[in-house]
PDB file of C-alpha atoms in Angstrom:
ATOM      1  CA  UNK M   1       0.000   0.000   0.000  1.00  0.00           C
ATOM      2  CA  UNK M   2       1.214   3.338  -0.948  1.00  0.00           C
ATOM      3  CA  UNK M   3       1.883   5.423   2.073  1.00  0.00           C
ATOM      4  CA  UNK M   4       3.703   7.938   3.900  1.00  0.00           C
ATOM      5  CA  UNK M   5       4.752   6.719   7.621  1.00  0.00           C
ATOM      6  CA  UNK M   6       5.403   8.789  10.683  1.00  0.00           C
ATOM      7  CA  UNK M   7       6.539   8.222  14.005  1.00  0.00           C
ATOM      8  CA  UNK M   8       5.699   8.823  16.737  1.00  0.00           C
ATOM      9  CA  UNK M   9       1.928   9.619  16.497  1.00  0.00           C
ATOM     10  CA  UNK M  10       1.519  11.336  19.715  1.00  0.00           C
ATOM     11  CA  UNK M  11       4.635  12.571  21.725  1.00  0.00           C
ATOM     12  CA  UNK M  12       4.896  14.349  25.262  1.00  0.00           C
ATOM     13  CA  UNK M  13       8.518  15.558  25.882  1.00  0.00           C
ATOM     14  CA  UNK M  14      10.001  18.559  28.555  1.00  0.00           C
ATOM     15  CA  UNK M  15      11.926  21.692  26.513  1.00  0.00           C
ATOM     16  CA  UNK M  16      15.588  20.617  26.131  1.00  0.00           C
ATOM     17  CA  UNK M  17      15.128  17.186  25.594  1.00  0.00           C
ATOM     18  CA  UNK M  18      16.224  16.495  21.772  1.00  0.00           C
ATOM     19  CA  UNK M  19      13.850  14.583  19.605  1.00  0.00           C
ATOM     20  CA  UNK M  20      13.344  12.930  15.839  1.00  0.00           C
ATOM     21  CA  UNK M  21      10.263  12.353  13.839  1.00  0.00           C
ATOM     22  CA  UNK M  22      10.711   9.819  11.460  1.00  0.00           C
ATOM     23  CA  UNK M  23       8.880  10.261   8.394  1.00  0.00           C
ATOM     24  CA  UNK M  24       8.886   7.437   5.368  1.00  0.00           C
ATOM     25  CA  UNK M  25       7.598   6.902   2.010  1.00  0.00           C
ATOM     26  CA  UNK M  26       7.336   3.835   0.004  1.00  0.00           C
ATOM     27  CA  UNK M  27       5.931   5.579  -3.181  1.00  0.00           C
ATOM     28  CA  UNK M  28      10.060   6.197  -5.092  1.00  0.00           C
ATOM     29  CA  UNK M  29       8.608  10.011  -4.549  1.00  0.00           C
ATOM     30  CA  UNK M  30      11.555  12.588  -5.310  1.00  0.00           C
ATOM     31  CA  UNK M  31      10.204  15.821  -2.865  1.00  0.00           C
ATOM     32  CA  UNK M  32       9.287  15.317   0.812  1.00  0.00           C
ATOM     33  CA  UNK M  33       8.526  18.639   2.938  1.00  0.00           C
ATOM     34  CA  UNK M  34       7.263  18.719   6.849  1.00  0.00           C
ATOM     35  CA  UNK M  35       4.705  20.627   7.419  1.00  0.00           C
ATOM     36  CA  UNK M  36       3.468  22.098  11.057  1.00  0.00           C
ATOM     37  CA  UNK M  37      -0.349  23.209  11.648  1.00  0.00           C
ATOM     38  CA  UNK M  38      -1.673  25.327  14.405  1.00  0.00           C
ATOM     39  CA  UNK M  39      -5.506  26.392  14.800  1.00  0.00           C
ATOM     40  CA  UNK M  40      -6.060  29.406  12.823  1.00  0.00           C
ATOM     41  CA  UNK M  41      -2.477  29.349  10.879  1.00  0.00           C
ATOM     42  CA  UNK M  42      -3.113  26.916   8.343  1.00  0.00           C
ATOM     43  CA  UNK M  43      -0.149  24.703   6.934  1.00  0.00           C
ATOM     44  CA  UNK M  44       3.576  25.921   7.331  1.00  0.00           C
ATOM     45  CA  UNK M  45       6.495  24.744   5.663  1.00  0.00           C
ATOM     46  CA  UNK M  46       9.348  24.064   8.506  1.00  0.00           C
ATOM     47  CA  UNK M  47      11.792  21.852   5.264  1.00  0.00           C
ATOM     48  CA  UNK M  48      11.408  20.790   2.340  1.00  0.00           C
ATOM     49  CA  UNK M  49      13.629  18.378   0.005  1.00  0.00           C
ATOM     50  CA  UNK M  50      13.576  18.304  -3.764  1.00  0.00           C
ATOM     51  CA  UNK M  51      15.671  14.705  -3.850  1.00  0.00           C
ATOM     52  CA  UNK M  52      18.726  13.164  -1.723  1.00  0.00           C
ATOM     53  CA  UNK M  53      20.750  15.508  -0.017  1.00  0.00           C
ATOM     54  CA  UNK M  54      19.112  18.449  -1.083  1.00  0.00           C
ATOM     55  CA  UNK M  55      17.213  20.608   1.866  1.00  0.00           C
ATOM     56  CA  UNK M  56      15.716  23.839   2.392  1.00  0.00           C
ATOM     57  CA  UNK M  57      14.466  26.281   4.383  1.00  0.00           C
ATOM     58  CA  UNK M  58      10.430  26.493   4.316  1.00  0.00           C
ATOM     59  CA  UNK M  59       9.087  29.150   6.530  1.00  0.00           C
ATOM     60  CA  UNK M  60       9.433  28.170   9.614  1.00  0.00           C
ATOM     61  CA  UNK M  61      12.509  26.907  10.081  1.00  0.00           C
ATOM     62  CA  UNK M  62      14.029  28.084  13.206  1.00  0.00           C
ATOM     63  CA  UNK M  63      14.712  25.428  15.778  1.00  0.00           C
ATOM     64  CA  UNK M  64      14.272  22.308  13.213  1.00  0.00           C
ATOM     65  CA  UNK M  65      16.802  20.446  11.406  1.00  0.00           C
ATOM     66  CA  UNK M  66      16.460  17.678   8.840  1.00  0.00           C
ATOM     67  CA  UNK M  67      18.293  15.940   6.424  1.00  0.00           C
ATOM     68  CA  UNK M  68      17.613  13.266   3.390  1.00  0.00           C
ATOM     69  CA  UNK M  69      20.238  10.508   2.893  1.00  0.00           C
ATOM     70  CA  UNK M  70      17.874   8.168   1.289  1.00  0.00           C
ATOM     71  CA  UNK M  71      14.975   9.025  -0.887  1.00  0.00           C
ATOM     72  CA  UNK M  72      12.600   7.132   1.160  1.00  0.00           C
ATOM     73  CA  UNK M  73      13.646   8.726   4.602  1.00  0.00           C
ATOM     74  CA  UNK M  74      13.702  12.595   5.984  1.00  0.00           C
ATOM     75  CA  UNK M  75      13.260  12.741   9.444  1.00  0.00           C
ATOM     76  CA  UNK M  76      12.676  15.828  11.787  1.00  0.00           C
ATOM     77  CA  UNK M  77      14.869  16.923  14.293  1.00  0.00           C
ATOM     78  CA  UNK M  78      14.250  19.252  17.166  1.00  0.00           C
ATOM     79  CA  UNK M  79      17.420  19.598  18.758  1.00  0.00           C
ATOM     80  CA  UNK M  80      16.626  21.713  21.885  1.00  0.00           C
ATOM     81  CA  UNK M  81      12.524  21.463  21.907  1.00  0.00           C
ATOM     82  CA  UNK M  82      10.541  24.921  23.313  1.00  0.00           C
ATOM     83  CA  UNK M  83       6.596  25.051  24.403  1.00  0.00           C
ATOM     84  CA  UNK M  84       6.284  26.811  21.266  1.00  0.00           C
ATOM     85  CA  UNK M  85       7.446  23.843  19.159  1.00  0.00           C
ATOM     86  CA  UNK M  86       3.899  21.945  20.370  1.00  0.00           C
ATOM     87  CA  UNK M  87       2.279  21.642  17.497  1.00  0.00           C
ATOM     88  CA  UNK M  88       1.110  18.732  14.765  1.00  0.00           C
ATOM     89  CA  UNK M  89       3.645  17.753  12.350  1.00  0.00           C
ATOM     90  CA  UNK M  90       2.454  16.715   9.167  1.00  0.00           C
ATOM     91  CA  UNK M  91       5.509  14.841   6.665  1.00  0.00           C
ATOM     92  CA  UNK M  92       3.818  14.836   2.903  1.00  0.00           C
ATOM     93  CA  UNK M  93       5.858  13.490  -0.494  1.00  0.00           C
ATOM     94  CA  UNK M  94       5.130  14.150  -3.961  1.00  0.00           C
ATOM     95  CA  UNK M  95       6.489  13.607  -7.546  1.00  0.00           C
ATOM     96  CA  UNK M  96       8.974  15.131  -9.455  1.00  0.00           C
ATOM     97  CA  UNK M  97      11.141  18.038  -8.818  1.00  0.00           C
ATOM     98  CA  UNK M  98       8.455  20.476 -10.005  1.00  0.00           C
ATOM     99  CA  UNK M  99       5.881  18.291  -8.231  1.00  0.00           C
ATOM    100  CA  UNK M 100       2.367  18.107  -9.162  1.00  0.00           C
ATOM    101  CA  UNK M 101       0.982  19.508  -5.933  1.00  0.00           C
ATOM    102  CA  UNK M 102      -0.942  16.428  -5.445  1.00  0.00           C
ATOM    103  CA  UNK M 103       0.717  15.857  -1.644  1.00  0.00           C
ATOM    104  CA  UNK M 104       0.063  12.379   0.042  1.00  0.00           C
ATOM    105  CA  UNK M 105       0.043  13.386   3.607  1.00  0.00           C
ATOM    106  CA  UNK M 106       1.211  10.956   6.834  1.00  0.00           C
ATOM    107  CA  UNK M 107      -0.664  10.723   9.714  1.00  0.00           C
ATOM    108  CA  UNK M 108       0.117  13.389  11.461  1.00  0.00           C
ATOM    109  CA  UNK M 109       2.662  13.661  14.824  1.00  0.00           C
ATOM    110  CA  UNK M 110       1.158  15.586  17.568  1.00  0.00           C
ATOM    111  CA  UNK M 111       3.965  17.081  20.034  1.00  0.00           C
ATOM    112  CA  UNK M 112       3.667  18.532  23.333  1.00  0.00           C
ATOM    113  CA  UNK M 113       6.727  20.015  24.763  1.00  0.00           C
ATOM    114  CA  UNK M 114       6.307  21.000  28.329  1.00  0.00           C
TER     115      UNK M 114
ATOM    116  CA  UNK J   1       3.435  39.315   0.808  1.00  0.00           C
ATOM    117  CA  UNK J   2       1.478  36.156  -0.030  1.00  0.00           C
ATOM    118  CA  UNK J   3      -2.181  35.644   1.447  1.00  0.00           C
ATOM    119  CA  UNK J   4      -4.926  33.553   0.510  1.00  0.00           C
ATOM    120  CA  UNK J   5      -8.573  34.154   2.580  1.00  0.00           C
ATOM    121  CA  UNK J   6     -11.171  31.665   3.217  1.00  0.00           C
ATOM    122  CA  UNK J   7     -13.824  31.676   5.294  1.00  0.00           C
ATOM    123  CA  UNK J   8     -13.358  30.581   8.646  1.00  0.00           C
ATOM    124  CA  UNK J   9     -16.319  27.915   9.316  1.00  0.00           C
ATOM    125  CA  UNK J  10     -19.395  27.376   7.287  1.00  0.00           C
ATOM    126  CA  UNK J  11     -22.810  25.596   8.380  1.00  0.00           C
ATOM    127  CA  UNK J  12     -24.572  23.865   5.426  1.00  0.00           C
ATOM    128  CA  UNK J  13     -27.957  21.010   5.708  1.00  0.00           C
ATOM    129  CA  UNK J  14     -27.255  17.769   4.427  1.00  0.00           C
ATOM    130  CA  UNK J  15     -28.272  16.935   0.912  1.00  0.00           C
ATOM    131  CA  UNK J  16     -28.018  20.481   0.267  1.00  0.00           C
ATOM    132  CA  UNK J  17     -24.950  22.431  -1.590  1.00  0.00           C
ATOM    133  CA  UNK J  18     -22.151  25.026  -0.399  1.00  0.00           C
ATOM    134  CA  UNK J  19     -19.758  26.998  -2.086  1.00  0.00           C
ATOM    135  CA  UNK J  20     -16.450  27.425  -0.381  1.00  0.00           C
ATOM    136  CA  UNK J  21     -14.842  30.825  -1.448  1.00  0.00           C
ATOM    137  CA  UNK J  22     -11.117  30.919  -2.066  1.00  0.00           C
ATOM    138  CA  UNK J  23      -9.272  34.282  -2.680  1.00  0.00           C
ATOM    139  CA  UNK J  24      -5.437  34.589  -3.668  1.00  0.00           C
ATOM    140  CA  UNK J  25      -2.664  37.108  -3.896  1.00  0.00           C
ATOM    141  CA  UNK J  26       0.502  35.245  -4.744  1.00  0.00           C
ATOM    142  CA  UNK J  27       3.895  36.245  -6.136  1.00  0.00           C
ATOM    143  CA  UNK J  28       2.796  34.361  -9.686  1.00  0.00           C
ATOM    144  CA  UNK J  29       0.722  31.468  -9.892  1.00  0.00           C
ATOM    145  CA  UNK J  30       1.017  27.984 -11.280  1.00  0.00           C
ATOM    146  CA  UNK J  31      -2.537  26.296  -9.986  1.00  0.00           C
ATOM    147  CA  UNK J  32      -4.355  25.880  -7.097  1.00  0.00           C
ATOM    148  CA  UNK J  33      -5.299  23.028  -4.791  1.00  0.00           C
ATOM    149  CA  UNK J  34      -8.101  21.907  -2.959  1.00  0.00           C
ATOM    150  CA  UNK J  35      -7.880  19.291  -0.087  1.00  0.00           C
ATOM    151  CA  UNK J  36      -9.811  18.242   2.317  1.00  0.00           C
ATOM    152  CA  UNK J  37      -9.079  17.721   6.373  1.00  0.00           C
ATOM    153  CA  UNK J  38     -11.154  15.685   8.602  1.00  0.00           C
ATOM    154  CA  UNK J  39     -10.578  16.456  11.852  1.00  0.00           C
ATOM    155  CA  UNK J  40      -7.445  15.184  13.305  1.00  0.00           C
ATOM    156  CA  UNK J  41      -6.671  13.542  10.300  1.00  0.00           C
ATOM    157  CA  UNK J  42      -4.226  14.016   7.553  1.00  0.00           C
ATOM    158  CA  UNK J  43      -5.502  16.427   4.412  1.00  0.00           C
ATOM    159  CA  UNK J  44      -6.407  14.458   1.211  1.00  0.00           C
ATOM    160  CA  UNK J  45      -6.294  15.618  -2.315  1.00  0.00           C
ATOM    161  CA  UNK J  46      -9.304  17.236  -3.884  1.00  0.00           C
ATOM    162  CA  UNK J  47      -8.645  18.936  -6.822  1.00  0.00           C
ATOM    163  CA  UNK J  48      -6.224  20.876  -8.834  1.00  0.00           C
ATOM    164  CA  UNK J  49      -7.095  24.235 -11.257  1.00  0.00           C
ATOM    165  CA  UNK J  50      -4.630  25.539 -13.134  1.00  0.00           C
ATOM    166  CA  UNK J  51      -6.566  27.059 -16.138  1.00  0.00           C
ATOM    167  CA  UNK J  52      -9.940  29.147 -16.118  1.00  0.00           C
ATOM    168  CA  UNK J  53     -13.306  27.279 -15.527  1.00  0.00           C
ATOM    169  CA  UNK J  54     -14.941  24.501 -13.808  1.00  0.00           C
ATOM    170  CA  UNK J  55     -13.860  21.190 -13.260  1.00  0.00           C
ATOM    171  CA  UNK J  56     -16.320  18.631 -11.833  1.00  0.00           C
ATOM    172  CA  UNK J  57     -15.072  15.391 -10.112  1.00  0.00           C
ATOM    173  CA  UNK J  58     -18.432  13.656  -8.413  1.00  0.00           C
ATOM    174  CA  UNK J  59     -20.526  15.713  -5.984  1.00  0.00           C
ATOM    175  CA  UNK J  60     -17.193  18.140  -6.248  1.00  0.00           C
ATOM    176  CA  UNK J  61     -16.529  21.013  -8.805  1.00  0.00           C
ATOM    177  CA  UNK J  62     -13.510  23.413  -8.347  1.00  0.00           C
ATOM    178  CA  UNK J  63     -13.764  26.501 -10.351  1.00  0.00           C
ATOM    179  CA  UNK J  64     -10.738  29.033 -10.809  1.00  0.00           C
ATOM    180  CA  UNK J  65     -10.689  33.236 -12.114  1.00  0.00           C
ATOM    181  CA  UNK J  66      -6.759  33.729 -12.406  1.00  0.00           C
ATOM    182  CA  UNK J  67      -7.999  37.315 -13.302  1.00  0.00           C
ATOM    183  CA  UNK J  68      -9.806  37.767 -10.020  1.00  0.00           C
ATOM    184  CA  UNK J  69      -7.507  35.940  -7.789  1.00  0.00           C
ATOM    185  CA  UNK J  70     -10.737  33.661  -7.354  1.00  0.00           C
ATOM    186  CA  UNK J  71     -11.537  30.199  -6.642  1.00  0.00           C
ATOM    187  CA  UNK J  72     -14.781  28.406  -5.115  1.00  0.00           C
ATOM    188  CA  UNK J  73     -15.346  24.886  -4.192  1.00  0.00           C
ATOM    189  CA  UNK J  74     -18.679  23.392  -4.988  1.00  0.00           C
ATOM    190  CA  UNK J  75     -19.934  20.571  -2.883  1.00  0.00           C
ATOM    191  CA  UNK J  76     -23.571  19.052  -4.105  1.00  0.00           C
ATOM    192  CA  UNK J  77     -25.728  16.869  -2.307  1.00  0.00           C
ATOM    193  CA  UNK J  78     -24.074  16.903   0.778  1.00  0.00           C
ATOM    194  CA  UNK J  79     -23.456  13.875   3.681  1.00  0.00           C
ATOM    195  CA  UNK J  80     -22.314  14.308   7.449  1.00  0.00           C
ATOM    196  CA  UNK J  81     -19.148  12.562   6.446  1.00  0.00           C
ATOM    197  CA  UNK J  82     -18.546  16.093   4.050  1.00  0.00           C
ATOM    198  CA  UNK J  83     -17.917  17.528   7.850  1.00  0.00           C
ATOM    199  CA  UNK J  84     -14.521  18.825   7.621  1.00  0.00           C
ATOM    200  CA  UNK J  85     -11.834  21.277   6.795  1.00  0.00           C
ATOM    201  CA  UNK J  86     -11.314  22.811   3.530  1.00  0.00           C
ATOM    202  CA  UNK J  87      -8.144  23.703   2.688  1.00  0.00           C
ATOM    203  CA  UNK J  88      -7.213  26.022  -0.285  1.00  0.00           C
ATOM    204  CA  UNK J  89      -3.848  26.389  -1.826  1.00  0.00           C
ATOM    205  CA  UNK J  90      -1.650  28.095  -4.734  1.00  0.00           C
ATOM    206  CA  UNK J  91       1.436  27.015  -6.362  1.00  0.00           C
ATOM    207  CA  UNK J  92       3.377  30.276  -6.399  1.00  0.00           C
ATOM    208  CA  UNK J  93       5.875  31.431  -8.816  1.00  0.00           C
ATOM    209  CA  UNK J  94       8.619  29.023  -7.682  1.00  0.00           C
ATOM    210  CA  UNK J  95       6.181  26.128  -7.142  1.00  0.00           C
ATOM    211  CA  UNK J  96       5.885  26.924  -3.386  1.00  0.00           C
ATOM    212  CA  UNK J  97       2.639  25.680  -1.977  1.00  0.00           C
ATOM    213  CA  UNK J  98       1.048  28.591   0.115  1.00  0.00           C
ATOM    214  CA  UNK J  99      -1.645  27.400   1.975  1.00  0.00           C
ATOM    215  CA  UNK J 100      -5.151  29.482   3.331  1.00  0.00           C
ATOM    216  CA  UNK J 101      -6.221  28.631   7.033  1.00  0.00           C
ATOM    217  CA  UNK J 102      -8.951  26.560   6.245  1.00  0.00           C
ATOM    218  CA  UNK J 103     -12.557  26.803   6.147  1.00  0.00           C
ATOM    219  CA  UNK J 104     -14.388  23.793   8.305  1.00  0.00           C
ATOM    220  CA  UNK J 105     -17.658  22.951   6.990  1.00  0.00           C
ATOM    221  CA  UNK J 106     -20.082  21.778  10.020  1.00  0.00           C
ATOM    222  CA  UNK J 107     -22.896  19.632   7.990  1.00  0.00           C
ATOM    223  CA  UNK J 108     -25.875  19.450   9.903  1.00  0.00           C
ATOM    224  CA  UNK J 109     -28.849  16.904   9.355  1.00  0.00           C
TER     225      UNK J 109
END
């Protein structure tokens, strides 16, 4: 089945205390991009990556780090987590370099950081 | 800067229709996106506009005015499980997806 994979679903840390969201696809798609949503805000891009070893900076950035060493992997990395980092984290993948728009979405992390 | 507006929350009867509104100012445009978000769920693919005019998919039609910076999503005959967030987005000049709030749609019998 054709899917995009995150772990963990549901997370409760304390600020300081370094973390990883692992986010997977098993569809050969070349862009993968993590996504954060907060009531009223919409969708924000934290990173995006266009293919293997190539990041960068979506719009919320700041205190998130990722990386892509395989195309099926690009995990999320909150090195020093803040209260203001509880959110839910949405991974999503796509086609192409110029992809198609058509994003297949995981299911979603939700983090509390306390 | 870049800002699409839709409507918070909208109430609508079952079996009836709603139009979600979708307005746009983007640094150029190269389509828009409708998905759909049920709550606490992951948003799914509705439908993609990239010229002028309707396109109908089911009880859904998407319909895009690049002049007007317009878009509406049509939703006919309309079931509980319709209940959800609506979420409107534009491909921007360097393919950037920039993404509205979200208008939840509260169905009621």
């Amino acid at each position: 089945e054709a899917q995009v994979t995150q772990n963990p679903r549901y997370l409760i840390t304390v600020t300081g205390k370094k973390l990883t969201v692992t986010c997977s696809q098993n569809m050969n798609h070349e862009y993968m991009s993590w996504y954060r949503q907060d009531p009223g805000l919409g969708l924000r891009q934290i990173y995006y990556s266009m293919n293997v070893e190539v990041t960068d900076k979506g719009d919320v950035p700041e205190g998130y780090k990722v990386s892509r060493k395989e195309k099926r992997n690009f995990p999320l990395i909150l090195e020093s987590p803040s209260p203001n980092q509880t959110s839910l984290y949405f991974c999503a993948s796509s086609f192409g370099d110029r992809h198609t728009g058509e994003l297949f979405f995981g299911e979603g992390s939700r983090l509390t950081v306390l | 800067g870049q800002n699409i507006d839709q409507p918070t929350e909208m109430t609508a009867t079952e079996g009836a229709i709603v139009q979600i509104n979708c307005t746009y100012q983007t640094s150029g445009f190269n389509g828009l996106f409708w998905y759909q978000q049920h709550a606490g769920e992951a948003p799914t693919f509705l439908s993609y506009n990239v010229l002028d005019g309707l396109e109908e998919k089911g009880r859904f039609s998407s319909f895009l005015s690049r002049s007007k910076g317009y878009s509406y999503l049509l939703l006919k005959e309309l079931q509980m499980k319709d209940s959800a967030s609506y979420l409107c987005a534009v491909f921007d000049s360097n393919y950037q997806l920039v993404w509205g709030a979200g208008t939840k749609l509260i169905i009621k019998p």
